[in-house]
Tab-separated table of C-alpha atoms in Angstrom:
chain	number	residue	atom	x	y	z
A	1	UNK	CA	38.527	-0.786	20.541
A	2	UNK	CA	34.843	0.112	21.928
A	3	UNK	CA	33.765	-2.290	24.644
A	4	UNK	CA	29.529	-2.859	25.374
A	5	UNK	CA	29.385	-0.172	27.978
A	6	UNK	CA	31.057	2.543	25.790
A	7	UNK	CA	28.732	1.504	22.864
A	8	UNK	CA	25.724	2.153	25.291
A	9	UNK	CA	27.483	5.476	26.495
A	10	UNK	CA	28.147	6.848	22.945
A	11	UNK	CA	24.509	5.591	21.149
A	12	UNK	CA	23.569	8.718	19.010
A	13	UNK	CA	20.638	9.622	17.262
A	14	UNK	CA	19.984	8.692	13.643
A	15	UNK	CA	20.257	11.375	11.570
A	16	UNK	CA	23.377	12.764	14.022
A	17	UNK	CA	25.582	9.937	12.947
A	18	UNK	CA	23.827	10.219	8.617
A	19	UNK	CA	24.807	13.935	9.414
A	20	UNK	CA	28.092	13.127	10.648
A	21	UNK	CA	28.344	10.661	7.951
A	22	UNK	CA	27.954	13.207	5.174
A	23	UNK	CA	29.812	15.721	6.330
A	24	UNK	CA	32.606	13.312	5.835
A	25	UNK	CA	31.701	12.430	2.449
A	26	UNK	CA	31.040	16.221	1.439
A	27	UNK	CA	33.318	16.391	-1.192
A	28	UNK	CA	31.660	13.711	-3.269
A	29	UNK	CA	28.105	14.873	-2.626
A	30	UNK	CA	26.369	16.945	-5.985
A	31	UNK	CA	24.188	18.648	-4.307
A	32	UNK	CA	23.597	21.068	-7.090
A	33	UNK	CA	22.313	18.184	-9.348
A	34	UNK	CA	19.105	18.464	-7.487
A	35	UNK	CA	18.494	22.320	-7.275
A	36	UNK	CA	14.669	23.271	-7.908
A	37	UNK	CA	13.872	19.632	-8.958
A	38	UNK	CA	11.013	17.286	-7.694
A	39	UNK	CA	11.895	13.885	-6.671
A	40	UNK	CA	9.768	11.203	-6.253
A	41	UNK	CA	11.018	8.056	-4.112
A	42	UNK	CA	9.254	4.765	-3.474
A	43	UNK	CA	10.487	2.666	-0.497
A	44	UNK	CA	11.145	5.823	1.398
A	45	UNK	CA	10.890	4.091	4.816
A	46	UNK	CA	12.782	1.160	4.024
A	47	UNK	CA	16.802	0.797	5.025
A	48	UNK	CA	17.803	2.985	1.580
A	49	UNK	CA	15.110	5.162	2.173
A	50	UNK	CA	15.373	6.154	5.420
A	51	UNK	CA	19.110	6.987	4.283
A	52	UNK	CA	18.071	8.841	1.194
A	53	UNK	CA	15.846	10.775	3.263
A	54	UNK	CA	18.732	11.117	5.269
A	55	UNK	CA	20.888	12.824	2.672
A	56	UNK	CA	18.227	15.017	1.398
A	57	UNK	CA	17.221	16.127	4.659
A	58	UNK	CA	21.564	16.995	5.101
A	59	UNK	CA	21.539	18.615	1.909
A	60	UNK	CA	18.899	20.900	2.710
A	61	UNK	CA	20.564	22.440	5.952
A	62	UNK	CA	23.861	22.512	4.718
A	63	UNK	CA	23.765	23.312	1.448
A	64	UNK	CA	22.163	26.367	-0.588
A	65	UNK	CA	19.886	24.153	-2.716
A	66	UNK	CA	16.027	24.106	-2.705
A	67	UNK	CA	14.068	20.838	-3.906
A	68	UNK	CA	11.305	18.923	-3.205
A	69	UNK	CA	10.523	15.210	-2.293
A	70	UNK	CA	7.909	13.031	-2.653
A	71	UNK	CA	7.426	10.025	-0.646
A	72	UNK	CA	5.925	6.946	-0.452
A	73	UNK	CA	5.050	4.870	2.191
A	74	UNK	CA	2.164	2.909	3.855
A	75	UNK	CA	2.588	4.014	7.037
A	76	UNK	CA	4.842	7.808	7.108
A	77	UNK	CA	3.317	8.057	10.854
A	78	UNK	CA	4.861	5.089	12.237
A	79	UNK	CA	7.902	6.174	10.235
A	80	UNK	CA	7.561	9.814	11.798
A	81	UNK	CA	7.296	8.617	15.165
A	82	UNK	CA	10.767	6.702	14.820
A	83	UNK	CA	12.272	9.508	13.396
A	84	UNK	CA	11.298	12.684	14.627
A	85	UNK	CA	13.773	14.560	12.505
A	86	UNK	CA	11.690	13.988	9.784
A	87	UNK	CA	8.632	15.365	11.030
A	88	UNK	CA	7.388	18.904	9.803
A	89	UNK	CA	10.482	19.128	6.525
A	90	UNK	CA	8.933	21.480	4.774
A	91	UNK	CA	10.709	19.865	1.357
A	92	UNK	CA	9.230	16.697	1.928
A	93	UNK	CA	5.471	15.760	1.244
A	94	UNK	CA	4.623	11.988	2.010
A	95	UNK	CA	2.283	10.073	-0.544
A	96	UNK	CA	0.625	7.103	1.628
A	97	UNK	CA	-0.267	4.230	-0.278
A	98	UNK	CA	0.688	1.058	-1.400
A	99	UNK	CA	3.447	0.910	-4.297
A	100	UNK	CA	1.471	-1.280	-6.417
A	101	UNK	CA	-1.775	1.316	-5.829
A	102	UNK	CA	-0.916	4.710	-4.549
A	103	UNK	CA	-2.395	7.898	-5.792
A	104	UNK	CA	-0.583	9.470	-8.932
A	105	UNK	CA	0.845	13.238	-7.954
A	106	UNK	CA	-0.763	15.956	-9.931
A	107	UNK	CA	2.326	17.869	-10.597
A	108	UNK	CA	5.230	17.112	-12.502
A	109	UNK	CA	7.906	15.154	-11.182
A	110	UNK	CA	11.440	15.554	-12.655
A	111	UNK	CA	13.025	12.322	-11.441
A	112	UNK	CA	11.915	8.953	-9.484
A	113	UNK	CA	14.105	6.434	-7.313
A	114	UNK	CA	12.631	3.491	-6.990
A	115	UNK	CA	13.818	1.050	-4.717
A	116	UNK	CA	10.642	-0.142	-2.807
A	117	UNK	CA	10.708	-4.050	-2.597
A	118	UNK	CA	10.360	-6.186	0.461
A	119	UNK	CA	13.567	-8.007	1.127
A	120	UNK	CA	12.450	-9.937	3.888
A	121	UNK	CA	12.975	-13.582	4.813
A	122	UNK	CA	8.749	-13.800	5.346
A	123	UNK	CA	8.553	-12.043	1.802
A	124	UNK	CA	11.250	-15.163	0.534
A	125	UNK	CA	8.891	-17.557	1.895
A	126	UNK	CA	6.272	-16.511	-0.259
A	127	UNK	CA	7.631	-16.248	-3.732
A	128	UNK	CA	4.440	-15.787	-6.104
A	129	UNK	CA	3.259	-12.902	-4.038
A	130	UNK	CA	7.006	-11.402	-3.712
A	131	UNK	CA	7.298	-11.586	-7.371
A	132	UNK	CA	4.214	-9.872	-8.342
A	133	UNK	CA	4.806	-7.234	-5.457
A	134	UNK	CA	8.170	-6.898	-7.619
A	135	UNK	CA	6.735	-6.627	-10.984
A	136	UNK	CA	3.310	-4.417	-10.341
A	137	UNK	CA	5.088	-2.019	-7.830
A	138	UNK	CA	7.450	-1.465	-10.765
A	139	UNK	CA	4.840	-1.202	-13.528
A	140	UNK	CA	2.690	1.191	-11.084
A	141	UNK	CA	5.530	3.580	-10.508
A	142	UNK	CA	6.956	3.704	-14.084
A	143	UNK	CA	3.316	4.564	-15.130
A	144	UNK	CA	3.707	7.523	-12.120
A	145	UNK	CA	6.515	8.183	-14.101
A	146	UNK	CA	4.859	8.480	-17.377
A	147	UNK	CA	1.756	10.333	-15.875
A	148	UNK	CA	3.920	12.793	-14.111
A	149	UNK	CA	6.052	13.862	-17.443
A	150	UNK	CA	9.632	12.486	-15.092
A	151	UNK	CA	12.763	12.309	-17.406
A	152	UNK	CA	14.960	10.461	-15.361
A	153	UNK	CA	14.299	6.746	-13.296
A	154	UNK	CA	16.398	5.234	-11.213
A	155	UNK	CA	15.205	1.564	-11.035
A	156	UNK	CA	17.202	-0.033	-7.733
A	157	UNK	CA	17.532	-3.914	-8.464
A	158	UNK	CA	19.610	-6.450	-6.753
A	159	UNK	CA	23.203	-8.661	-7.344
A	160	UNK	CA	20.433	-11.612	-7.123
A	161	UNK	CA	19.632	-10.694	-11.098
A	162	UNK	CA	22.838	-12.421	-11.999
A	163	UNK	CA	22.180	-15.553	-10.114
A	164	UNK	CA	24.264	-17.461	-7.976
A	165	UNK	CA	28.198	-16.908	-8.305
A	166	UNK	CA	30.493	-19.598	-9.016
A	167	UNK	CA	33.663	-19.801	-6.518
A	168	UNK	CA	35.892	-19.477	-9.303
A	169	UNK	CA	33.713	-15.774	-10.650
A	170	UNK	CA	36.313	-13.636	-7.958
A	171	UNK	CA	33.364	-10.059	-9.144
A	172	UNK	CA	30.193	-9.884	-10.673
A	173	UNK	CA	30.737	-8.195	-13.953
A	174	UNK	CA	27.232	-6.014	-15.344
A	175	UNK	CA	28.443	-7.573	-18.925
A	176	UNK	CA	27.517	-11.107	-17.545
A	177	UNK	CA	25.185	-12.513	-18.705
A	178	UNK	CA	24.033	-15.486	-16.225
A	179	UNK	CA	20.201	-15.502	-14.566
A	180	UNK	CA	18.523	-17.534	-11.547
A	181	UNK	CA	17.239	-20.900	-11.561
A	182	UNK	CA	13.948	-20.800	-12.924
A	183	UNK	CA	13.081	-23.802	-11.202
A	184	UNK	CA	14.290	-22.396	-7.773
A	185	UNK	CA	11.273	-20.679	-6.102
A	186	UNK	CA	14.396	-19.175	-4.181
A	187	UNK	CA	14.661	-17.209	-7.073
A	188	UNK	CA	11.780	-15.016	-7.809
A	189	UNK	CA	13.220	-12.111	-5.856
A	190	UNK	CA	16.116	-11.937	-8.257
A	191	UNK	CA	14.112	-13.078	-11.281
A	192	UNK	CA	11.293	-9.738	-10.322
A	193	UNK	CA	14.498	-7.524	-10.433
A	194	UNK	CA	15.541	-9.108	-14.023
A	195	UNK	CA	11.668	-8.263	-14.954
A	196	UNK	CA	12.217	-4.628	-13.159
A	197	UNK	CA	15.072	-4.221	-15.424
A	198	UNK	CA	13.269	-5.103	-18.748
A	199	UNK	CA	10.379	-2.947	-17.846
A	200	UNK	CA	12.405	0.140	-17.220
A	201	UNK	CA	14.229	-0.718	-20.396
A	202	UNK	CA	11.083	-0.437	-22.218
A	203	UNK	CA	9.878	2.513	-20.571
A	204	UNK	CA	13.233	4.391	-21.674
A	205	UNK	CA	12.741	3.106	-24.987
A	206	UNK	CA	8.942	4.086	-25.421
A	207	UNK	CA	9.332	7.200	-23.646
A	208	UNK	CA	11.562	10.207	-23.493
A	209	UNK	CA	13.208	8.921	-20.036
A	210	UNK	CA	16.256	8.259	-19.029
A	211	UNK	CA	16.273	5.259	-17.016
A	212	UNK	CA	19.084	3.926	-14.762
A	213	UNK	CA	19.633	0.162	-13.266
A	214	UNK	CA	21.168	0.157	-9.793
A	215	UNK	CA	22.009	-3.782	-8.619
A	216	UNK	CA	22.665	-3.237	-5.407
A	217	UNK	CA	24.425	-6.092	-3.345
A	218	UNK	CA	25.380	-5.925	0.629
A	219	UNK	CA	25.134	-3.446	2.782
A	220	UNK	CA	25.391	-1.974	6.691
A	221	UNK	CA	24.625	0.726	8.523
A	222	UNK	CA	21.956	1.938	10.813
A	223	UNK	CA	18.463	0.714	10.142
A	224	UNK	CA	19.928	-2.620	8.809
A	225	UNK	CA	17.643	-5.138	10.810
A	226	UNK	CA	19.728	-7.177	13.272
A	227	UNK	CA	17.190	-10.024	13.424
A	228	UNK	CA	16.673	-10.815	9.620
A	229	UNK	CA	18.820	-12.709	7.323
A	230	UNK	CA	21.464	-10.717	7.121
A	231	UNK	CA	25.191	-12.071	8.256
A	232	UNK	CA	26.531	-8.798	9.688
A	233	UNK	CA	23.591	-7.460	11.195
A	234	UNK	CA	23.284	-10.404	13.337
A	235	UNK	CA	26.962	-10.451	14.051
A	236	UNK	CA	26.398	-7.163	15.159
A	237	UNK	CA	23.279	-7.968	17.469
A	238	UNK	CA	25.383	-10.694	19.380
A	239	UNK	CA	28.224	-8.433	19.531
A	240	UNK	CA	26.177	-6.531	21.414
A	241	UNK	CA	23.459	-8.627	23.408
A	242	UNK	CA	25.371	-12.590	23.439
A	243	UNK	CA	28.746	-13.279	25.097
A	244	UNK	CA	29.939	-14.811	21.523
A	245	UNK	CA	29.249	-14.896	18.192
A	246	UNK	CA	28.241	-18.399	17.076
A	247	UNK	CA	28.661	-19.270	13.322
A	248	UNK	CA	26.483	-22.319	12.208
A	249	UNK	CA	27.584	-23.299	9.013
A	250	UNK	CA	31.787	-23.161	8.116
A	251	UNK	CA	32.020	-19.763	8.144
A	252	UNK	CA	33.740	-19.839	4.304
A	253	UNK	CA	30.911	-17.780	2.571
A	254	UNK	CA	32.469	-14.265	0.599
A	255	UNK	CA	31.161	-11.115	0.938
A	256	UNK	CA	31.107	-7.584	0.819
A	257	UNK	CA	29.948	-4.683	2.388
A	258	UNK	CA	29.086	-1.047	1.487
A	259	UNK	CA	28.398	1.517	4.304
A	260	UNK	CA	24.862	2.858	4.194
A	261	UNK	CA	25.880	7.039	3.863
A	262	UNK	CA	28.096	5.901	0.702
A	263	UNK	CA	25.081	3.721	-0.797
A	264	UNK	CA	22.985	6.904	-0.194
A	265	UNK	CA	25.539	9.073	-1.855
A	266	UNK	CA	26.131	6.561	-4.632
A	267	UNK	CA	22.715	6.293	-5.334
A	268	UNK	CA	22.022	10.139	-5.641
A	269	UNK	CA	25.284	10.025	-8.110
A	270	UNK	CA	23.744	7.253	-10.075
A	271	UNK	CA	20.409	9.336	-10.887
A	272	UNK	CA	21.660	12.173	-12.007
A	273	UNK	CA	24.341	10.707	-13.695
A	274	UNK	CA	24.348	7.173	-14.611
A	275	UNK	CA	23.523	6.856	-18.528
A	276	UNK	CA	20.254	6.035	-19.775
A	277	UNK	CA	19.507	2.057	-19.957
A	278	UNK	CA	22.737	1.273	-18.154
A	279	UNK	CA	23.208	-1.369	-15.391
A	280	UNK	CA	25.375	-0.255	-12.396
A	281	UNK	CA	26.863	-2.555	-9.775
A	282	UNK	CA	26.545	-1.434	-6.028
A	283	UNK	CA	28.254	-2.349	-3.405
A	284	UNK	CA	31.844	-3.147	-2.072
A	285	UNK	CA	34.591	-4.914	-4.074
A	286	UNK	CA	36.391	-5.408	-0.581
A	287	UNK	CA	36.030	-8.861	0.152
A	288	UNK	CA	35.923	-10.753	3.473
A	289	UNK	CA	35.216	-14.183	4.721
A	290	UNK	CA	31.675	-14.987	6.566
A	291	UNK	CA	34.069	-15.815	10.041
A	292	UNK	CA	36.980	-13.536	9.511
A	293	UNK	CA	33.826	-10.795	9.048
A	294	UNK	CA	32.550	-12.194	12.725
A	295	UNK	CA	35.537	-11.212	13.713
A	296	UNK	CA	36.286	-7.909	12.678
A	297	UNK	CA	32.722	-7.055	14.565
A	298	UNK	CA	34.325	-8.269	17.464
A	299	UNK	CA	37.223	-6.387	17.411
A	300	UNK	CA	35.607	-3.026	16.749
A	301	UNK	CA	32.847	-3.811	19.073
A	302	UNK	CA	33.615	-6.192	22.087
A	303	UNK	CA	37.270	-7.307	21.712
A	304	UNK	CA	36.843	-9.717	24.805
A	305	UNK	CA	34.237	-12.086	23.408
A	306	UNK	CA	34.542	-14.583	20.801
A	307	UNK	CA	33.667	-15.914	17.722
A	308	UNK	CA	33.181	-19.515	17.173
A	309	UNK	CA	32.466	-21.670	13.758
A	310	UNK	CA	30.107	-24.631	14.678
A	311	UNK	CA	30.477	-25.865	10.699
A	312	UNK	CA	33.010	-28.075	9.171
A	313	UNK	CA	33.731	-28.476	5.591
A	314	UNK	CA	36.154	-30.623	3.924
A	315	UNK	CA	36.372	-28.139	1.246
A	316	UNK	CA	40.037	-25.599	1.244
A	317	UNK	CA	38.284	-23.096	-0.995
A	318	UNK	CA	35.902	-20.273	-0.025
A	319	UNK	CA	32.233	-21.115	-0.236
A	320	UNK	CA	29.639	-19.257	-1.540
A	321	UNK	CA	30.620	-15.695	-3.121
A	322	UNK	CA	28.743	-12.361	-3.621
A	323	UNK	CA	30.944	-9.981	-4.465
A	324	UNK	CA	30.749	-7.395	-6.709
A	325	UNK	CA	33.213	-5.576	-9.768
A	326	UNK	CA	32.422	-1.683	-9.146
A	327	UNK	CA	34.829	-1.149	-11.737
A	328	UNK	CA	32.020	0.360	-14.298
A	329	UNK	CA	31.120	2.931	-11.554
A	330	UNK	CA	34.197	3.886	-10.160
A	331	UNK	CA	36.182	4.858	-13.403
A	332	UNK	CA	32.679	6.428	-15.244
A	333	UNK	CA	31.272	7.736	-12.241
A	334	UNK	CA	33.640	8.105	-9.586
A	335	UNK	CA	32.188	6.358	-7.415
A	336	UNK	CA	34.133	4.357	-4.533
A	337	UNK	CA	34.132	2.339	-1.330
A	338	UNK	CA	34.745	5.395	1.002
A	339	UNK	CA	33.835	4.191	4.335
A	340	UNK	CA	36.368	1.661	5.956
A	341	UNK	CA	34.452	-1.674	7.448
A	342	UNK	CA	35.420	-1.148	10.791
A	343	UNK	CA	33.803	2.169	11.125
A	344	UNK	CA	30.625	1.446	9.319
A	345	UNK	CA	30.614	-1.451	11.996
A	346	UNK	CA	31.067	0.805	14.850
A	347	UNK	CA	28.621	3.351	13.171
A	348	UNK	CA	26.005	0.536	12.581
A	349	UNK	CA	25.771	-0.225	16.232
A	350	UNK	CA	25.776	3.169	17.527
A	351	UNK	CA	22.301	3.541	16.329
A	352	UNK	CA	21.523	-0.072	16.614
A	353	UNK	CA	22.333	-1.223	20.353
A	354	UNK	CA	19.743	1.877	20.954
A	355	UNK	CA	16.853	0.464	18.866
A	356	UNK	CA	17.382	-3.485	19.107
């Protein structure tokens, strides 16, 4: 168990824990996959970019491999100033610019991630611009793609293209075919990824490009804002800063949770790999409850405080579900859940109680 004051007595830098991270993971990282290639990433500041950067950045010191990155962002100086260990990479050159207007590179690029989108609960509250942030930042960088001669795309969607799951669904299957409410404005972050999809799917089918879909569906680890929307990063922050965990609603919700290093790892798998207009699930098949996952930050984090579940429902059943079947990527790809919950908690908050 790790109480508050050891937390604050063991907080480590960022890319010391990735490092640490991927070191551990070693064995499943391809490093060669990469060797002499140019790889240009969108989002590249965001949560998975910071970790992609991460990885690449690992790569380069520890393995004999040479490549070069491309990054976007709007603001890499802000980003540099977080992260010093970025600064001065001599692999990495930062495009700055908007994803739905930023200047073309004039040089061929061999391979793209894309997995800029704004997952925000301000963005949610502002659907029509979310959605065409979505679907122009995904026609802009596929026609990067196109301009710059790349021959492989990894387009990173979301779970939310399936739509909600029904209590009795126990995994999200890729072969389903269900969709969001078109008459929920809740869904245009899920319906842009369906039109992401399509769009790359054309691309690969108009072009000579591989293109891979990557629905990605919960995740933790440092850079995970602790003030959003998300369940576990706010367990995390009251872990840390409340004397309990409250839980408003009845605490039945399902989910799952990858670790950020294997997301990073998976994702790097997944573009060199993953076969050419082919959806991938991402993400944990290891289920837990919304309160028994307030509790499990508790024990790994501050054992002596408590978690308490404000909501009551009538219902014996779970409630809402989001869980994934990684079946598909774990018997093609080899792909798995690698971290164990407890330490991706305790890793999450190393970082985190330093930069709430």
């Amino acid at each position: 168990m790790t109480s508050r004051d050891d937390m604050h007595a063991s907080q480590k830098p960022f890319l010391e824990i990735a490092s640490a991270d991927f070191a551990r993971l070693a064995q499943h990282i391809d490093s060669q996959d990469f060797a002499g290639k140019t790889i240009l990433v969108s989002g590249a500041t965001g949560f998975f970019g910071m970790w992609i950067l991460a990885l690449f950045a690992w790569m380069q010191k520890t393995r004999d491999v040479q490549f070069r990155v491309l990054a976007i962002s709007r603001n890499p100086r802000n980003f540099q100033a977080r992260h010093p260990w970025i600064e001065g990479a001599e692999w990495l050159q930062w495009i700055t610019g908007d994803i739905q207007d930023f200047t073309f590179p004039e040089e061929t690029v061999d391979c793209v991630i894309h997995a800029a989108t704004d997952t925000s609960a301000a963005a949610g509250r502002s659907p029509g611009l979310l959605l065409n942030s979505i679907v122009r930042g995904t026609e802009r960088i596929l026609a990067c793609a196109k301009a710059c001669h790349a021959k492989r795309i990894l387009l990173v969607s979301s779970g939310g293209a399936y739509g909600g799951q029904a209590v009795e669904t126990p995994r999200l299957l890729e072969s389903l075919r269900t969709a969001p409410s078109t008459m929920d404005l809740g869904s245009a972050y899920g319906e842009g990824k369906r039109v992401m999809e399509l769009l790359g799917a054309i691309h690969a089918h108009e072009n000579e490009c591989d293109v891979v879909i990557a629905r990605c569906f919960a995740f933790v680890g440092a850079g995970l804002p602790l003030d959003g929307h998300f369940a576990i990063g706010n367990f995390i922050r009251d872990a840390l800063t409340q004397e309990r965990i409250v839980i408003r609603g009845d605490g039945k919700g399902v989910r799952s949770y990858l670790y950020a290093a294997d997301l990073a790892v998976w994702l790097m798998r997944l573009l060199s790999n993953g076969q050419n207009r082919e959806i991938y699930n991402v993400g944990s098949d290891q289920e837990v409850m919304i309160a028994e996952l307030a509790r499990q930050v508790i024990a790994s984090l501050a054992p002596e405080k408590t978690v308490v579940v404000e909501g009551a429902s009538n219902s014996p059943g779970a409630g809402n579900r989001y869980v994934p079947s990684i079946d598909q990527a774990r018997e093609r790809l080899g792909l798995d859940v690698w971290t164990p919950l407890p330490l991706a908690i305790h890793n999450t908050a190393l970082w985190s109680s330093k930069n709430s």
